[in-house]
Each structure stands twice: as C-alpha cells, then as structure tokens.
C-alpha cells in the first residue's frame, strides 16, 4: 500500500472546545443567515450542546480567521435533527449513523477548500468512531451536488420532509456509507478520491474527539494518483447550500 502524501493546508479543522470557539461558530452562522449578522442568532441551537454533538471549526492557519463550521450528531449517543419528523427504514435504524448539519462556509477564495476540509473531517471522524453511515438533510437544488458526492435517498424516491416539522416539505434525507464512499469514488474515478483517500492532511485534528476509537478504526485501501483538479471541484461544489 502506498504511503499517503502529506499535504499541509492553509486551513486547519479542529473540534470546538471552548466558549470562544463556539462564539466563532455562531458568528459564522449569523453572517450566513438571510439578512446577515444583524438577523442571525448569536445563541447555540438546541442540538449544539447535546452529548452526541461535535462541532467542527475550520480556520485559516495564517491568522486564525474562522472560515467554516459543521456539526456532527451521532445516533448512538442522542437524537438526530430529523427524529420525530422522518420514519427511518429498518435498514437505516440498524446502522450507527452520523448526521452532518449546520454547514456554513465564509465566502472568499478559500471557501471551496474550507468546505472540502470540513467534509473530509466529517468522514475521518466517522471512520475513527466506527460509524456505519453518514446522513444529511438537504434542500433542492443543492441535493444534486450531494448526489454527485455519492449520497442517495434514505426515504422512497420523491419523499421530502420539513425540518421544522410544520412547514412545506423541502428536504431530502440522504445517506452515504462510510466505507462505501471510498469504494464508490475508486470505482467511478471521482475527482475527490485523492483528496479524501490518498492525501494525508495533518491539519485536520480530531483525535481527542473520537478518543481511543481512532486507533481501532480500519483504514480503507488507497491507490496512488495525481492531485485533484481543484478548479473542477470548485465548479461542482459552488452551489452547495448551508444545511
């Protein structure tokens, strides 16, 4: 097996641990809200402080500027955001699940890379924590971009739900198996394959969040390949929504 090439990124991803870290996440969310920071909430939502929640923060390694954030919720330690609104099929209920939500990325020249680093961190977290599948609830038209990443519907085709529980159904619930992600990207020659499975990014720091599971997680086989075409990736991902 080839040794993964180490790539130092201008962006680091780490777990939110302090109130100061949380304030950075809330500021990012507020700035991305309709109407901007003046309209956005400066308070955590009900899921942020649950025992099954892990908040990730992407920052510039140059000046520490907050560039993006993502929340992970794991099913084995608490509720997911869509519980009570969606009845999962039996196959999904039998899996350990991790849901990504509240993805937000600051606009700018590093936006695409920040988003990629957060998604790679999510996948690496799931590998280390021995999660079976990754879930997202995503609205149209951004669902097409997640389908491009390999996510498929959990619910019967065409079924949508309202995240608020009482509004117009707008969101698809989509799933990607943690090991399926590697197998699919290798089989299809996906342009993100090398970024996720060949390149090593030491600027993603998650070990403390997953504890000893990081040493037990099996590693998928990887192949040597050229670096990904980030311009192509940027074009494919530019319409990803905040979910």
Tab-separated table of C-alpha atoms in Angstrom:
chain	number	residue	atom	x	y	z
A	1	UNK	CA	0.000	0.000	0.000
A	2	UNK	CA	1.493	3.372	-0.950
A	3	UNK	CA	2.229	5.870	1.793
A	4	UNK	CA	-0.247	8.784	1.578
A	5	UNK	CA	1.372	12.052	0.521
A	6	UNK	CA	1.321	14.650	3.307
A	7	UNK	CA	-0.302	17.927	2.306
A	8	UNK	CA	-0.135	20.972	4.575
A	9	UNK	CA	-3.246	23.031	4.011
A	10	UNK	CA	-3.697	26.768	4.593
A	11	UNK	CA	-6.805	25.699	6.507
A	12	UNK	CA	-6.984	23.699	9.708
A	13	UNK	CA	-10.024	21.882	11.093
A	14	UNK	CA	-10.401	21.189	14.789
A	15	UNK	CA	-13.073	20.376	17.354
A	16	UNK	CA	-14.808	23.250	19.138
A	17	UNK	CA	-13.832	23.062	22.807
A	18	UNK	CA	-14.239	26.489	24.404
A	19	UNK	CA	-16.836	29.238	24.564
A	20	UNK	CA	-14.528	31.341	22.401
A	21	UNK	CA	-14.572	28.595	19.754
A	22	UNK	CA	-18.361	28.430	19.957
A	23	UNK	CA	-18.636	32.180	19.501
A	24	UNK	CA	-16.681	31.836	16.252
A	25	UNK	CA	-19.141	29.212	15.013
A	26	UNK	CA	-22.140	31.332	15.962
A	27	UNK	CA	-20.654	34.370	14.233
A	28	UNK	CA	-20.195	32.337	11.046
A	29	UNK	CA	-23.794	31.129	11.172
A	30	UNK	CA	-25.121	34.623	11.856
A	31	UNK	CA	-23.177	36.134	8.966
A	32	UNK	CA	-24.572	33.483	6.611
A	33	UNK	CA	-28.173	33.918	7.739
A	34	UNK	CA	-30.633	35.760	5.469
A	35	UNK	CA	-30.159	39.407	6.310
A	36	UNK	CA	-26.611	38.890	7.582
A	37	UNK	CA	-25.179	39.081	11.083
A	38	UNK	CA	-27.799	41.552	12.293
A	39	UNK	CA	-30.546	38.996	11.601
A	40	UNK	CA	-28.712	35.832	12.648
A	41	UNK	CA	-28.855	34.277	16.096
A	42	UNK	CA	-25.895	34.634	18.432
A	43	UNK	CA	-27.070	31.700	20.550
A	44	UNK	CA	-26.474	27.965	20.111
A	45	UNK	CA	-29.464	25.960	18.944
A	46	UNK	CA	-30.911	23.090	20.901
A	47	UNK	CA	-28.645	20.464	19.366
A	48	UNK	CA	-25.298	22.209	19.792
A	49	UNK	CA	-24.770	21.284	23.440
A	50	UNK	CA	-26.164	17.740	23.386
A	51	UNK	CA	-23.824	14.883	24.431
A	52	UNK	CA	-23.906	13.465	20.895
A	53	UNK	CA	-22.886	16.755	19.230
A	54	UNK	CA	-19.394	17.555	17.939
A	55	UNK	CA	-18.829	20.956	16.358
A	56	UNK	CA	-16.013	21.350	13.849
A	57	UNK	CA	-14.324	24.675	13.122
A	58	UNK	CA	-12.268	25.443	10.015
A	59	UNK	CA	-9.753	28.262	10.446
A	60	UNK	CA	-7.042	29.978	8.471
A	61	UNK	CA	-3.652	28.728	9.624
A	62	UNK	CA	-2.208	32.121	8.748
A	63	UNK	CA	-4.270	34.371	11.000
A	64	UNK	CA	-6.794	32.163	12.815
A	65	UNK	CA	-9.793	33.605	10.942
A	66	UNK	CA	-12.866	31.374	11.188
A	67	UNK	CA	-13.721	30.079	7.706
A	68	UNK	CA	-16.371	27.428	8.239
A	69	UNK	CA	-18.097	25.059	10.628
A	70	UNK	CA	-20.022	21.802	10.648
A	71	UNK	CA	-21.951	19.957	13.349
A	72	UNK	CA	-21.863	16.172	13.720
A	73	UNK	CA	-24.598	14.327	15.619
A	74	UNK	CA	-24.203	10.597	16.316
A	75	UNK	CA	-27.213	8.328	16.714
A	76	UNK	CA	-25.772	6.075	19.412
A	77	UNK	CA	-25.452	8.896	21.952
A	78	UNK	CA	-28.509	11.034	21.298
A	79	UNK	CA	-31.105	12.312	18.839
A	80	UNK	CA	-30.600	13.451	15.260
A	81	UNK	CA	-32.240	16.617	13.974
A	82	UNK	CA	-34.897	14.879	11.889
A	83	UNK	CA	-36.121	12.450	14.556
A	84	UNK	CA	-39.857	12.756	15.058
A	85	UNK	CA	-40.205	14.091	11.516
A	86	UNK	CA	-38.949	11.139	9.474
A	87	UNK	CA	-39.563	7.410	9.938
A	88	UNK	CA	-36.323	5.676	9.002
A	89	UNK	CA	-36.447	2.357	7.128
A	90	UNK	CA	-35.469	-0.699	9.165
A	91	UNK	CA	-32.091	-0.979	7.405
A	92	UNK	CA	-31.152	2.561	8.445
A	93	UNK	CA	-32.364	2.035	12.015
A	94	UNK	CA	-29.986	-0.943	12.299
A	95	UNK	CA	-26.944	1.207	11.466
A	96	UNK	CA	-24.861	3.535	13.565
A	97	UNK	CA	-25.407	6.946	11.994
A	98	UNK	CA	-23.738	10.336	11.990
A	99	UNK	CA	-25.628	13.354	10.716
A	100	UNK	CA	-23.899	16.441	9.357
A	101	UNK	CA	-25.821	19.666	9.840
A	102	UNK	CA	-25.349	23.422	10.116
A	103	UNK	CA	-22.651	23.503	7.453
A	104	UNK	CA	-21.580	27.072	6.836
A	105	UNK	CA	-18.566	28.417	4.954
A	106	UNK	CA	-17.407	32.022	4.726
A	107	UNK	CA	-17.338	33.405	1.205
A	108	UNK	CA	-13.910	34.053	-0.260
A	109	UNK	CA	-11.046	32.446	-2.092
A	110	UNK	CA	-10.687	29.630	0.445
A	111	UNK	CA	-14.397	28.757	0.551
A	112	UNK	CA	-14.146	25.602	-1.569
A	113	UNK	CA	-11.131	24.259	0.298
A	114	UNK	CA	-12.721	25.013	3.683
A	115	UNK	CA	-15.812	23.065	2.647
A	116	UNK	CA	-13.722	20.141	1.441
A	117	UNK	CA	-11.664	20.086	4.631
A	118	UNK	CA	-14.831	20.035	6.757
A	119	UNK	CA	-16.299	17.178	4.733
A	120	UNK	CA	-13.073	15.208	4.922
A	121	UNK	CA	-13.014	15.820	8.682
A	122	UNK	CA	-16.592	14.513	8.912
A	123	UNK	CA	-15.661	11.366	7.015
A	124	UNK	CA	-12.485	10.805	9.060
A	125	UNK	CA	-14.481	11.283	12.269
A	126	UNK	CA	-16.925	8.593	11.134
A	127	UNK	CA	-14.087	6.202	10.298
A	128	UNK	CA	-12.464	6.694	13.679
A	129	UNK	CA	-15.738	6.412	15.597
A	130	UNK	CA	-16.700	3.286	13.620
A	131	UNK	CA	-19.884	4.835	12.243
A	132	UNK	CA	-21.712	2.894	9.522
A	133	UNK	CA	-23.261	5.714	7.504
A	134	UNK	CA	-23.272	9.483	7.068
A	135	UNK	CA	-26.575	11.346	6.766
A	136	UNK	CA	-27.575	14.809	5.631
A	137	UNK	CA	-30.881	16.600	5.240
A	138	UNK	CA	-30.554	18.841	2.215
A	139	UNK	CA	-32.892	21.041	0.232
A	140	UNK	CA	-33.176	21.402	-3.500
A	141	UNK	CA	-31.317	22.237	-5.706
A	142	UNK	CA	-28.235	21.509	-3.563
A	143	UNK	CA	-29.301	17.865	-3.374
A	144	UNK	CA	-27.843	17.351	-6.848
A	145	UNK	CA	-24.404	18.269	-5.552
A	146	UNK	CA	-24.645	15.767	-2.701
A	147	UNK	CA	-25.774	13.125	-5.170
A	148	UNK	CA	-22.567	13.932	-7.087
A	149	UNK	CA	-20.664	13.224	-3.867
A	150	UNK	CA	-22.346	9.800	-3.690
A	151	UNK	CA	-25.269	10.368	-1.308
A	152	UNK	CA	-28.546	8.584	-2.110
A	153	UNK	CA	-32.076	8.830	-0.728
A	154	UNK	CA	-32.887	7.161	2.575
A	155	UNK	CA	-36.626	7.582	2.019
A	156	UNK	CA	-38.559	6.411	-1.055
A	157	UNK	CA	-37.775	8.474	-4.142
A	158	UNK	CA	-39.562	11.796	-4.160
A	159	UNK	CA	-40.338	11.874	-0.432
A	160	UNK	CA	-39.459	15.195	1.203
A	161	UNK	CA	-39.879	16.468	4.751
A	162	UNK	CA	-39.893	19.747	6.627
A	163	UNK	CA	-37.002	20.195	9.101
A	164	UNK	CA	-39.281	22.423	11.199
A	165	UNK	CA	-41.976	19.769	11.237
A	166	UNK	CA	-44.812	22.085	10.246
A	167	UNK	CA	-43.737	23.720	7.003
A	168	UNK	CA	-43.633	22.821	3.336
A	169	UNK	CA	-41.662	19.597	2.709
A	170	UNK	CA	-38.432	20.800	1.120
A	171	UNK	CA	-35.602	18.485	2.236
A	172	UNK	CA	-34.329	15.099	1.127
A	173	UNK	CA	-32.735	12.794	3.688
A	174	UNK	CA	-29.625	11.347	2.044
A	175	UNK	CA	-27.123	8.669	3.054
A	176	UNK	CA	-23.607	7.561	2.175
A	177	UNK	CA	-21.940	4.535	3.765
A	178	UNK	CA	-18.617	5.411	5.395
A	179	UNK	CA	-16.674	2.676	3.569
A	180	UNK	CA	-18.942	2.881	0.543
A	181	UNK	CA	-17.593	6.393	-0.004
A	182	UNK	CA	-14.123	5.033	-0.749
A	183	UNK	CA	-15.317	2.103	-2.829
A	184	UNK	CA	-17.597	4.262	-4.940
A	185	UNK	CA	-15.051	7.003	-5.547
A	186	UNK	CA	-12.436	4.438	-6.596
A	187	UNK	CA	-14.859	2.678	-8.924
A	188	UNK	CA	-16.077	5.859	-10.615
A	189	UNK	CA	-12.777	7.756	-10.669
A	190	UNK	CA	-14.355	10.576	-8.693
A	191	UNK	CA	-12.280	13.792	-8.753
A	192	UNK	CA	-12.390	13.953	-4.948
A	193	UNK	CA	-10.931	10.473	-4.497
A	194	UNK	CA	-7.349	11.560	-3.960
A	195	UNK	CA	-8.280	14.417	-1.657
A	196	UNK	CA	-10.216	12.092	0.633
A	197	UNK	CA	-8.295	8.827	0.397
A	198	UNK	CA	-4.750	9.455	-0.853
A	199	UNK	CA	-3.687	12.805	0.551
A	200	UNK	CA	-2.863	12.997	4.253
A	201	UNK	CA	-3.935	16.259	5.919
A	202	UNK	CA	-2.365	16.672	9.373
A	203	UNK	CA	-4.210	19.990	9.684
A	204	UNK	CA	-7.387	18.014	10.411
A	205	UNK	CA	-7.184	17.390	14.178
A	206	UNK	CA	-9.890	15.080	15.533
A	207	UNK	CA	-8.189	12.527	17.776
A	208	UNK	CA	-9.423	13.936	21.061
A	209	UNK	CA	-12.989	13.953	19.748
A	210	UNK	CA	-13.096	10.253	18.957
A	211	UNK	CA	-10.771	9.031	21.689
A	212	UNK	CA	-9.396	5.537	21.521
A	213	UNK	CA	-11.648	4.683	18.571
A	214	UNK	CA	-9.145	6.444	16.343
A	215	UNK	CA	-6.618	3.691	16.975
A	216	UNK	CA	-9.098	0.904	16.268
A	217	UNK	CA	-10.730	2.129	13.079
A	218	UNK	CA	-9.910	0.037	9.999
A	219	UNK	CA	-8.375	2.005	7.131
A	220	UNK	CA	-9.675	1.577	3.570
A	221	UNK	CA	-7.180	0.695	0.881
A	222	UNK	CA	-5.962	3.604	-1.222
A	223	UNK	CA	-4.196	3.934	-4.524
A	224	UNK	CA	-1.600	6.381	-5.733
A	225	UNK	CA	-2.923	9.031	-8.100
A	226	UNK	CA	-2.422	12.604	-9.203
A	227	UNK	CA	-3.669	15.563	-7.208
A	228	UNK	CA	-7.331	16.529	-7.670
A	229	UNK	CA	-8.370	19.273	-10.040
A	230	UNK	CA	-9.481	21.895	-7.513
A	231	UNK	CA	-10.827	24.183	-10.222
A	232	UNK	CA	-13.169	21.398	-11.350
A	233	UNK	CA	-14.134	20.647	-7.753
A	234	UNK	CA	-14.889	24.321	-7.145
A	235	UNK	CA	-17.188	24.390	-10.152
A	236	UNK	CA	-19.008	21.266	-8.971
A	237	UNK	CA	-19.432	22.384	-5.360
A	238	UNK	CA	-20.089	26.091	-5.725
A	239	UNK	CA	-23.860	25.668	-5.259
A	240	UNK	CA	-23.666	23.661	-2.021
A	241	UNK	CA	-26.199	25.090	0.424
A	242	UNK	CA	-25.985	25.674	4.146
A	243	UNK	CA	-27.851	22.772	5.718
